[in-house]
């Protein structure tokens, strides 16, 4: 038995041996179509020559230099490129680099608190408001604000008790709308107004920030709100002088068919967190993009200018060179615009999966698609937890040479509810996209038969 601490020590995993474009190969020569960019990270597929060349070029110059001693050209250029992508309101802002999504979320949480300390002197603010059915990362800080009961439960007594509000989740709207998703703007805004009610309950002077995924990824499967929900959230944060942090670790950098998912609602947060697609899986890299408002107190006369925080590998030159090459590739190939142009076709192919009666809902933004499974379409009852429907689908997909990203445990806090995310590389060819949906349909036909056997 290997010494490698696998995700699940009782499962076996194929050993990866190669990859090219949207295809990944194991040591037995079996090929898998990457229908979820690994974990919605390998956004440009595998083996992109320009990215490889940029990494090797940087490796030849200098791989590592610590940010307490040096800054590096790729870090400077990537920071500028991210500020430009974030748009006019971020001009004059700053970018803090880290290695993974969780690290970046932790950075954003600390930066938000440090902002108030710098601006107001010692701050009493200690609360972060977030949403149920969210995923923000796996360390204690990020897990405290994560709204995924199953991931929190084993560590519950060690987490900080932070307020969570309801998500905007049209398919399971509290109004009971069905069998499809609720399209009521009033319902959606009522969820946003929970933020204001919570702020008033705890006192705005005690709140540091509101943090949310503009489109919920791992914890719900590509769920966004109806109507001007994000505008309302932005207004509430501004009205109560609370920072708005957009966790775009999964949705940022083109995944949702825009630079950042919140651009779809024309809303600008105070802080944007990115990871996953930033270096597209080539190396670990994440970042916090801070608006000028957040940076200003650190530049004031009375401030020391220091943000009391840091990682050894922050701003790693090799990682930043990869991130820069990813952005340059996307600009050169018009990748984000092409996702936007192909989004409707992707959505209608996902919609076709409704032909299977165990599919309750499908939703998508750009190339981020979610398929939610139900035992009963009319009542939206989820499958029994023990069935592990999400695993059943993901495992069958792997058998059939397709990768999809499974998630579960979002209904009623009891571990019920299953979905898979379909999120191919943003530059997937039309032919590979066809193959993806042919295979997905085959997988679902196989699942249909398995369910028939369970039901009879
Ligand atoms: C929205 C969001 N935030 C944070 C994270 C944590 O990122 P990482 O797994 O890179 O630490 C994830 C990972 O899935 C995520 O989707």
Short mmCIF file of C-alpha atoms and ligand atoms in Angstrom, two decimals:
data_model
loop_
_atom_site.label_atom_id
_atom_site.label_comp_id
_atom_site.label_asym_id
_atom_site.label_seq_id
_atom_site.Cartn_x
_atom_site.Cartn_y
_atom_site.Cartn_z
CA UNK A 1 0.00 0.00 0.00
CA UNK A 2 1.30 3.46 -0.90
CA UNK A 3 2.26 6.05 1.75
CA UNK A 4 0.26 8.69 -0.13
CA UNK A 5 -2.58 10.14 1.99
CA UNK A 6 -5.37 9.94 -0.57
CA UNK A 7 -8.64 11.86 -0.29
CA UNK A 8 -10.31 8.64 0.81
CA UNK A 9 -8.01 5.93 2.09
CA UNK A 10 -10.50 3.22 1.18
CA UNK A 11 -11.02 4.22 -2.42
CA UNK A 12 -8.73 3.51 -5.31
CA UNK A 13 -7.89 6.13 -7.89
CA UNK A 14 -6.36 5.73 -11.32
CA UNK A 15 -2.80 7.03 -11.64
CA UNK A 16 -2.60 9.93 -14.04
CA UNK A 17 0.22 9.68 -16.57
CA UNK A 18 -0.42 12.36 -19.17
CA UNK A 19 -2.81 14.99 -20.48
CA UNK A 20 -3.38 17.05 -23.59
CA UNK A 21 -6.09 19.61 -24.30
CA UNK A 22 -9.33 18.46 -22.70
CA UNK A 23 -8.10 14.86 -22.30
CA UNK A 24 -6.41 13.17 -19.35
CA UNK A 25 -4.78 9.74 -19.56
CA UNK A 26 -4.08 7.16 -16.85
CA UNK A 27 -1.17 4.74 -16.64
CA UNK A 28 -3.22 2.01 -18.36
CA UNK A 29 -3.70 4.25 -21.36
CA UNK A 30 -7.38 4.94 -20.64
CA UNK A 31 -8.47 8.43 -21.71
CA UNK A 32 -10.90 10.64 -19.82
CA UNK A 33 -12.58 13.70 -21.26
CA UNK A 34 -12.16 16.47 -18.68
CA UNK A 35 -15.74 17.67 -18.35
CA UNK A 36 -15.02 19.65 -15.18
CA UNK A 37 -11.49 21.03 -15.68
CA UNK A 38 -10.37 18.82 -12.80
CA UNK A 39 -11.92 20.81 -9.99
CA UNK A 40 -13.00 23.74 -12.20
CA UNK A 41 -9.35 24.77 -12.24
CA UNK A 42 -7.68 23.54 -15.45
CA UNK A 43 -9.58 26.21 -17.37
CA UNK A 44 -7.45 26.09 -20.51
CA UNK A 45 -6.96 22.34 -20.69
CA UNK A 46 -3.59 20.66 -20.52
CA UNK A 47 -0.29 21.24 -22.28
CA UNK A 48 -0.83 24.78 -23.60
CA UNK A 49 2.54 25.54 -25.22
CA UNK A 50 2.61 29.26 -24.35
CA UNK A 51 2.01 28.62 -20.66
CA UNK A 52 4.62 25.88 -20.55
CA UNK A 53 7.13 28.18 -22.29
CA UNK A 54 6.45 31.03 -19.85
CA UNK A 55 7.01 28.72 -16.86
CA UNK A 56 10.25 27.34 -18.28
CA UNK A 57 11.45 30.82 -19.16
CA UNK A 58 10.84 32.02 -15.60
CA UNK A 59 12.45 28.86 -14.21
CA UNK A 60 15.57 29.71 -16.21
CA UNK A 61 15.64 33.22 -14.68
CA UNK A 62 14.60 32.71 -11.05
CA UNK A 63 11.99 30.36 -9.60
CA UNK A 64 11.72 31.74 -6.07
CA UNK A 65 12.41 34.95 -4.25
CA UNK A 66 10.83 35.87 -0.93
CA UNK A 67 8.58 38.95 -0.88
CA UNK A 68 10.33 40.27 2.25
CA UNK A 69 13.46 40.66 0.11
CA UNK A 70 12.37 41.09 -3.51
CA UNK A 71 9.48 41.77 -5.78
CA UNK A 72 9.49 40.11 -9.19
CA UNK A 73 8.51 41.29 -12.63
CA UNK A 74 5.85 38.59 -13.22
CA UNK A 75 4.18 39.48 -9.90
CA UNK A 76 4.12 43.19 -10.83
CA UNK A 77 2.75 42.51 -14.30
CA UNK A 78 0.16 40.01 -13.12
CA UNK A 79 -1.06 42.39 -10.42
CA UNK A 80 -1.53 45.12 -13.06
CA UNK A 81 -3.30 42.68 -15.39
CA UNK A 82 -5.74 41.64 -12.65
CA UNK A 83 -6.51 45.24 -11.71
CA UNK A 84 -7.21 45.96 -15.37
CA UNK A 85 -9.53 42.96 -15.63
CA UNK A 86 -11.35 44.07 -12.48
CA UNK A 87 -12.29 47.33 -14.20
CA UNK A 88 -12.20 51.07 -13.59
CA UNK A 89 -13.33 51.02 -9.97
CA UNK A 90 -10.30 48.87 -9.07
CA UNK A 91 -7.79 51.24 -10.67
CA UNK A 92 -5.34 52.21 -7.93
CA UNK A 93 -6.07 49.00 -6.03
CA UNK A 94 -3.58 46.29 -5.09
CA UNK A 95 -3.29 42.53 -5.53
CA UNK A 96 -2.05 40.16 -2.80
CA UNK A 97 -0.93 36.73 -4.03
CA UNK A 98 -1.19 33.37 -2.32
CA UNK A 99 -1.16 29.75 -3.43
CA UNK A 100 -4.69 28.33 -3.10
CA UNK A 101 -8.30 29.48 -2.85
CA UNK A 102 -8.49 28.91 0.90
CA UNK A 103 -5.34 30.96 1.53
CA UNK A 104 -6.77 33.77 -0.56
CA UNK A 105 -10.07 33.70 1.35
CA UNK A 106 -8.18 33.84 4.66
CA UNK A 107 -6.18 36.75 3.28
CA UNK A 108 -9.35 38.59 2.28
CA UNK A 109 -10.91 38.05 5.72
CA UNK A 110 -7.83 39.40 7.48
CA UNK A 111 -7.38 42.25 5.03
CA UNK A 112 -10.97 43.35 5.62
CA UNK A 113 -10.46 43.46 9.38
CA UNK A 114 -7.05 45.18 8.96
CA UNK A 115 -8.77 47.80 6.77
CA UNK A 116 -11.02 48.88 9.64
CA UNK A 117 -8.14 48.80 12.15
CA UNK A 118 -6.09 51.04 9.86
CA UNK A 119 -9.01 53.33 9.07
CA UNK A 120 -10.61 53.63 12.51
CA UNK A 121 -7.80 52.78 14.92
CA UNK A 122 -8.53 49.66 17.02
CA UNK A 123 -11.67 48.02 15.67
CA UNK A 124 -14.38 46.14 17.54
CA UNK A 125 -15.51 44.45 14.33
CA UNK A 126 -15.24 40.66 14.44
CA UNK A 127 -18.22 39.27 12.49
CA UNK A 128 -18.23 38.00 8.92
CA UNK A 129 -21.66 37.37 7.45
CA UNK A 130 -21.85 34.66 4.81
CA UNK A 131 -24.49 32.34 3.34
CA UNK A 132 -25.57 28.78 3.94
CA UNK A 133 -24.84 26.43 1.06
CA UNK A 134 -21.50 28.02 0.33
CA UNK A 135 -17.93 26.84 0.16
CA UNK A 136 -15.06 29.17 1.01
CA UNK A 137 -12.27 26.80 1.96
CA UNK A 138 -10.99 24.25 4.41
CA UNK A 139 -8.99 26.04 7.14
CA UNK A 140 -10.67 27.11 10.37
CA UNK A 141 -11.31 30.71 9.32
CA UNK A 142 -12.60 29.83 5.88
CA UNK A 143 -14.59 26.89 7.26
CA UNK A 144 -16.22 29.13 9.90
CA UNK A 145 -17.78 31.20 7.14
CA UNK A 146 -18.43 28.23 4.85
CA UNK A 147 -22.07 27.20 4.81
CA UNK A 148 -21.77 23.50 4.11
CA UNK A 149 -22.96 21.53 7.16
CA UNK A 150 -21.25 18.22 6.33
CA UNK A 151 -17.84 19.86 5.91
CA UNK A 152 -18.26 21.84 9.14
CA UNK A 153 -19.64 19.14 11.44
CA UNK A 154 -16.42 17.23 12.28
CA UNK A 155 -14.75 20.51 13.33
CA UNK A 156 -17.82 22.34 14.61
CA UNK A 157 -16.63 23.00 18.17
CA UNK A 158 -13.43 24.56 16.83
CA UNK A 159 -15.12 27.00 14.45
CA UNK A 160 -15.96 30.63 15.22
CA UNK A 161 -19.71 31.16 15.36
CA UNK A 162 -20.34 33.52 12.45
CA UNK A 163 -23.77 34.58 11.14
CA UNK A 164 -25.03 32.87 7.97
CA UNK A 165 -28.01 34.00 5.91
CA UNK A 166 -30.08 31.99 3.40
CA UNK A 167 -28.71 31.67 -0.12
CA UNK A 168 -30.60 32.85 -3.18
CA UNK A 169 -31.44 29.38 -4.43
CA UNK A 170 -34.32 29.61 -6.89
CA UNK A 171 -34.86 25.86 -7.28
CA UNK A 172 -35.49 25.45 -3.56
CA UNK A 173 -37.09 28.82 -2.87
CA UNK A 174 -38.77 28.94 0.57
CA UNK A 175 -42.00 30.07 -1.18
CA UNK A 176 -42.42 26.44 -2.27
CA UNK A 177 -42.51 27.22 -5.97
CA UNK A 178 -42.27 24.18 -8.21
CA UNK A 179 -41.56 21.93 -9.95
CA UNK A 180 -38.98 24.25 -11.61
CA UNK A 181 -36.98 27.13 -10.11
CA UNK A 182 -38.75 30.19 -8.70
CA UNK A 183 -38.37 33.27 -10.91
CA UNK A 184 -39.81 35.79 -8.46
CA UNK A 185 -37.66 38.90 -8.04
CA UNK A 186 -39.45 39.61 -4.75
CA UNK A 187 -38.41 36.22 -3.37
CA UNK A 188 -34.84 36.84 -4.47
CA UNK A 189 -34.71 40.31 -2.89
CA UNK A 190 -36.21 38.95 0.31
CA UNK A 191 -33.12 36.72 0.59
CA UNK A 192 -30.87 39.76 0.06
CA UNK A 193 -32.79 41.66 2.73
CA UNK A 194 -31.85 38.95 5.22
CA UNK A 195 -28.40 40.49 5.10
CA UNK A 196 -29.72 43.83 6.29
CA UNK A 197 -31.81 42.22 9.02
CA UNK A 198 -28.76 40.29 10.23
CA UNK A 199 -26.54 43.38 10.20
CA UNK A 200 -29.11 45.30 12.24
CA UNK A 201 -29.53 42.40 14.68
CA UNK A 202 -25.82 42.16 15.48
CA UNK A 203 -25.01 45.86 15.01
CA UNK A 204 -23.19 47.15 11.92
CA UNK A 205 -20.32 48.33 14.11
CA UNK A 206 -19.53 44.66 14.85
CA UNK A 207 -19.46 43.47 11.25
CA UNK A 208 -16.31 43.29 9.15
CA UNK A 209 -17.66 42.00 5.85
CA UNK A 210 -20.21 40.06 3.88
CA UNK A 211 -18.64 37.30 1.79
CA UNK A 212 -20.36 35.24 -0.89
CA UNK A 213 -19.84 33.33 -4.12
CA UNK A 214 -21.66 35.27 -6.88
CA UNK A 215 -22.58 31.88 -8.38
CA UNK A 216 -22.41 29.09 -5.82
CA UNK A 217 -20.07 26.35 -7.00
CA UNK A 218 -19.11 23.24 -5.02
CA UNK A 219 -21.81 23.63 -2.37
CA UNK A 220 -24.81 23.96 -4.73
CA UNK A 221 -23.77 23.39 -8.33
CA UNK A 222 -23.82 26.61 -10.32
CA UNK A 223 -26.59 28.53 -8.56
CA UNK A 224 -27.05 32.26 -9.11
CA UNK A 225 -29.84 34.61 -8.02
CA UNK A 226 -32.83 36.03 -9.88
CA UNK A 227 -33.01 39.75 -10.65
CA UNK A 228 -31.02 42.56 -9.00
CA UNK A 229 -30.07 40.50 -5.92
CA UNK A 230 -26.39 41.47 -6.07
CA UNK A 231 -27.20 45.13 -6.60
CA UNK A 232 -29.31 44.98 -3.42
CA UNK A 233 -26.49 43.25 -1.54
CA UNK A 234 -24.04 45.93 -2.70
CA UNK A 235 -26.41 48.70 -1.55
CA UNK A 236 -26.87 47.12 1.88
CA UNK A 237 -23.11 46.75 2.40
CA UNK A 238 -22.51 50.37 1.40
CA UNK A 239 -25.38 51.66 3.54
CA UNK A 240 -23.99 49.96 6.65
CA UNK A 241 -20.29 50.56 5.90
CA UNK A 242 -19.49 46.87 5.59
CA UNK A 243 -17.04 45.44 3.09
CA UNK A 244 -18.37 43.20 0.33
CA UNK A 245 -16.03 40.32 -0.55
CA UNK A 246 -16.80 38.36 -3.72
CA UNK A 247 -15.37 34.85 -3.54
CA UNK A 248 -14.68 34.26 -7.23
CA UNK A 249 -12.24 31.39 -6.68
CA UNK A 250 -14.35 29.19 -8.95
CA UNK A 251 -16.16 31.79 -11.05
CA UNK A 252 -13.44 34.35 -11.77
CA UNK A 253 -11.33 34.75 -14.91
CA UNK A 254 -13.80 33.73 -17.55
CA UNK A 255 -15.49 30.66 -16.10
CA UNK A 256 -18.84 32.44 -15.99
CA UNK A 257 -18.43 34.06 -19.42
CA UNK A 258 -17.19 37.37 -17.99
CA UNK A 259 -13.95 38.54 -16.37
CA UNK A 260 -15.63 38.04 -13.01
CA UNK A 261 -19.07 36.56 -12.37
CA UNK A 262 -20.33 39.71 -10.64
CA UNK A 263 -19.75 41.59 -13.90
CA UNK A 264 -22.86 39.76 -15.14
CA UNK A 265 -24.84 41.88 -12.68
CA UNK A 266 -22.66 44.97 -13.22
CA UNK A 267 -21.84 44.99 -9.51
CA UNK A 268 -18.43 45.81 -8.05
CA UNK A 269 -17.45 44.43 -4.65
CA UNK A 270 -14.71 45.89 -2.43
CA UNK A 271 -12.53 42.78 -2.61
CA UNK A 272 -12.40 39.97 -5.19
CA UNK A 273 -10.87 36.59 -4.35
CA UNK A 274 -9.56 34.43 -7.21
CA UNK A 275 -7.78 31.08 -7.40
CA UNK A 276 -8.32 27.92 -9.42
CA UNK A 277 -8.40 29.31 -13.01
CA UNK A 278 -5.86 32.06 -12.27
CA UNK A 279 -2.94 29.83 -13.22
CA UNK A 280 -5.36 27.31 -14.79
CA UNK A 281 -3.98 24.39 -12.78
CA UNK A 282 -0.45 24.73 -14.16
CA UNK A 283 0.87 25.78 -10.75
CA UNK A 284 -0.85 26.68 -7.46
CA UNK A 285 -1.79 30.38 -7.44
CA UNK A 286 -4.51 32.56 -5.96
CA UNK A 287 -4.99 36.26 -5.31
CA UNK A 288 -6.94 38.90 -3.45
CA UNK A 289 -7.80 41.92 -5.55
CA UNK A 290 -8.37 44.90 -3.27
CA UNK A 291 -10.12 48.05 -4.43
CA UNK A 292 -8.50 51.48 -3.83
CA UNK A 293 -10.96 52.07 -0.99
CA UNK A 294 -9.56 49.05 0.87
CA UNK A 295 -5.95 50.00 0.19
CA UNK A 296 -6.26 53.73 1.04
CA UNK A 297 -5.93 53.48 4.86
CA UNK A 298 -2.65 51.54 4.47
CA UNK A 299 -1.27 54.44 2.42
CA UNK A 300 -2.36 57.15 4.86
CA UNK A 301 0.22 59.12 6.80
CA UNK A 302 -0.59 57.53 10.15
CA UNK A 303 -0.30 53.95 8.82
CA UNK A 304 2.90 51.91 8.92
CA UNK A 305 1.85 50.56 5.52
CA UNK A 306 2.20 46.97 6.70
CA UNK A 307 -0.54 44.37 6.41
CA UNK A 308 0.21 41.94 9.25
CA UNK A 309 -0.05 38.75 7.21
CA UNK A 310 2.09 36.66 4.89
CA UNK A 311 2.91 33.34 3.26
CA UNK A 312 6.36 32.06 2.27
CA UNK A 313 5.14 31.44 -1.27
CA UNK A 314 3.16 34.65 -1.71
CA UNK A 315 3.93 36.20 -5.10
CA UNK A 316 6.00 33.19 -6.17
CA UNK A 317 7.66 34.33 -9.44
CA UNK A 318 7.11 31.02 -11.23
CA UNK A 319 3.43 30.92 -10.24
CA UNK A 320 2.92 34.55 -11.25
CA UNK A 321 4.61 33.91 -14.62
CA UNK A 322 2.11 31.09 -15.19
CA UNK A 323 -0.81 33.33 -14.19
CA UNK A 324 0.38 36.05 -16.53
CA UNK A 325 0.69 33.55 -19.40
CA UNK A 326 -2.87 32.36 -18.70
CA UNK A 327 -4.24 35.90 -18.95
CA UNK A 328 -2.18 36.63 -22.07
CA UNK A 329 -3.45 33.41 -23.68
CA UNK A 330 -7.05 34.31 -22.90
CA UNK A 331 -6.63 37.81 -24.30
CA UNK A 332 -4.89 36.59 -27.46
CA UNK A 333 -7.51 33.91 -28.15
CA UNK A 334 -10.54 35.92 -27.01
CA UNK A 335 -11.34 33.05 -24.66
CA UNK A 336 -13.75 34.87 -22.36
CA UNK A 337 -15.74 36.39 -25.24
CA UNK A 338 -15.91 32.99 -26.87
CA UNK A 339 -17.33 31.41 -23.69
CA UNK A 340 -19.97 34.14 -23.65
CA UNK A 341 -20.76 33.43 -27.30
CA UNK A 342 -21.02 29.65 -26.71
CA UNK A 343 -22.88 29.87 -23.42
CA UNK A 344 -26.40 29.52 -24.86
CA UNK A 345 -25.50 26.36 -26.78
CA UNK A 346 -23.86 24.88 -23.65
CA UNK A 347 -26.95 25.74 -21.62
CA UNK A 348 -29.34 24.11 -24.08
CA UNK A 349 -27.28 20.91 -24.15
CA UNK A 350 -27.35 20.80 -20.36
CA UNK A 351 -31.09 21.45 -20.50
CA UNK A 352 -31.47 18.34 -22.66
CA UNK A 353 -30.40 16.28 -19.61
CA UNK A 354 -33.86 17.03 -18.20
CA UNK A 355 -34.97 14.08 -20.37
CA UNK A 356 -33.88 11.92 -17.42
CA UNK A 357 -36.48 11.86 -14.67
CA UNK A 358 -33.87 11.84 -11.89
CA UNK A 359 -32.70 15.30 -12.98
CA UNK A 360 -34.59 17.98 -11.04
CA UNK A 361 -32.90 21.11 -12.28
CA UNK A 362 -30.09 22.29 -14.51
CA UNK A 363 -28.52 25.76 -14.42
CA UNK A 364 -25.50 27.34 -15.98
CA UNK A 365 -23.49 30.54 -16.37
CA UNK A 366 -20.80 30.62 -19.04
CA UNK A 367 -19.22 27.17 -18.88
CA UNK A 368 -20.18 26.55 -15.28
CA UNK A 369 -23.09 24.12 -15.31
CA UNK A 370 -24.86 22.32 -12.49
CA UNK A 371 -27.21 19.33 -12.63
CA UNK A 372 -29.24 18.61 -9.49
CA UNK A 373 -30.66 15.13 -8.91
CA UNK A 374 -33.98 14.37 -7.24
CA UNK A 375 -35.85 11.18 -6.36
CA UNK A 376 -39.15 12.95 -7.13
CA UNK A 377 -39.43 15.86 -9.51
CA UNK A 378 -42.79 17.05 -8.17
CA UNK A 379 -41.76 17.25 -4.53
CA UNK A 380 -38.02 17.87 -5.22
CA UNK A 381 -37.28 15.18 -2.66
CA UNK A 382 -33.58 14.32 -2.78
CA UNK A 383 -32.28 10.77 -3.06
CA UNK A 384 -31.56 8.91 0.19
CA UNK A 385 -28.19 10.03 1.55
CA UNK A 386 -26.95 6.42 1.68
CA UNK A 387 -27.35 6.09 -2.10
CA UNK A 388 -24.63 8.74 -2.62
CA UNK A 389 -26.18 9.64 -5.95
CA UNK A 390 -23.51 12.24 -6.72
CA UNK A 391 -20.78 9.59 -6.31
CA UNK A 392 -22.75 7.09 -8.34
CA UNK A 393 -22.83 9.53 -11.26
CA UNK A 394 -19.19 10.64 -10.89
CA UNK A 395 -17.94 7.04 -10.61
CA UNK A 396 -19.99 5.89 -13.60
CA UNK A 397 -18.63 8.87 -15.55
CA UNK A 398 -15.03 7.89 -14.75
CA UNK A 399 -15.80 4.33 -15.88
CA UNK A 400 -17.17 5.74 -19.14
CA UNK A 401 -14.16 8.04 -19.64
CA UNK A 402 -15.67 11.34 -18.53
CA UNK A 403 -14.85 13.58 -15.57
CA UNK A 404 -17.62 15.51 -13.80
CA UNK A 405 -17.38 17.21 -10.37
CA UNK A 406 -19.74 15.82 -7.71
CA UNK A 407 -21.23 17.62 -4.70
CA UNK A 408 -23.78 16.78 -2.01
CA UNK A 409 -25.33 17.76 1.30
CA UNK A 410 -27.18 20.98 0.61
CA UNK A 411 -30.81 20.14 1.43
CA UNK A 412 -32.06 20.69 5.02
CA UNK A 413 -28.60 20.38 6.54
CA UNK A 414 -29.01 16.62 6.84
CA UNK A 415 -26.56 15.58 4.13
CA UNK A 416 -29.24 15.20 1.44
CA UNK A 417 -29.14 16.65 -2.06
CA UNK A 418 -26.82 15.66 -4.90
CA UNK A 419 -25.45 17.46 -7.92
CA UNK A 420 -22.64 17.34 -10.41
CA UNK A 421 -20.84 20.28 -11.95
CA UNK A 422 -20.11 20.23 -15.68
CA UNK A 423 -17.39 22.78 -16.44
CA UNK A 424 -15.16 21.91 -19.38
CA UNK A 425 -12.03 23.89 -20.24
CA UNK A 426 -12.99 27.33 -21.57
CA UNK A 427 -11.15 26.60 -24.84
CA UNK A 428 -12.69 23.15 -25.43
CA UNK A 429 -13.17 22.36 -29.12
CA UNK A 430 -16.69 21.91 -30.56
CA UNK A 431 -15.85 18.29 -31.27
CA UNK A 432 -14.82 17.60 -27.67
CA UNK A 433 -17.92 19.43 -26.44
CA UNK A 434 -20.03 17.07 -28.59
CA UNK A 435 -18.23 14.08 -27.12
CA UNK A 436 -18.77 15.43 -23.61
CA UNK A 437 -22.55 15.49 -24.02
CA UNK A 438 -22.67 12.16 -25.87
CA UNK A 439 -20.79 10.56 -22.96
CA UNK A 440 -22.84 12.36 -20.32
CA UNK A 441 -26.02 11.09 -21.95
CA UNK A 442 -24.59 7.56 -21.97
CA UNK A 443 -23.67 7.86 -18.30
CA UNK A 444 -27.15 9.10 -17.38
CA UNK A 445 -28.79 6.27 -19.39
CA UNK A 446 -26.67 3.81 -17.38
CA UNK A 447 -27.66 5.53 -14.12
CA UNK A 448 -31.31 5.38 -15.16
CA UNK A 449 -31.05 1.61 -15.48
CA UNK A 450 -29.25 1.29 -12.14
CA UNK A 451 -31.96 3.37 -10.45
CA UNK A 452 -34.68 1.23 -12.03
CA UNK A 453 -33.01 -1.81 -10.49
CA UNK A 454 -32.89 -0.08 -7.06
CA UNK A 455 -36.51 1.10 -7.30
CA UNK A 456 -37.96 -2.32 -8.31
C1 LIG B 1 -15.66 29.51 -4.10
C2 LIG B 1 -14.50 28.81 -3.51
N1 LIG B 1 -13.77 29.42 -2.56
C3 LIG B 1 -12.69 28.83 -2.02
C4 LIG B 1 -12.31 27.57 -2.40
C5 LIG B 1 -11.09 26.94 -1.78
O1 LIG B 1 -10.08 26.82 -2.73
P1 LIG B 1 -8.87 25.78 -2.55
O2 LIG B 1 -9.47 24.42 -2.64
O3 LIG B 1 -7.97 26.12 -3.71
O4 LIG B 1 -8.24 26.06 -1.24
C6 LIG B 1 -13.03 26.90 -3.39
C7 LIG B 1 -12.65 25.53 -3.81
O5 LIG B 1 -13.45 24.79 -4.33
C8 LIG B 1 -14.16 27.53 -3.96
O6 LIG B 1 -14.89 26.95 -4.92
#
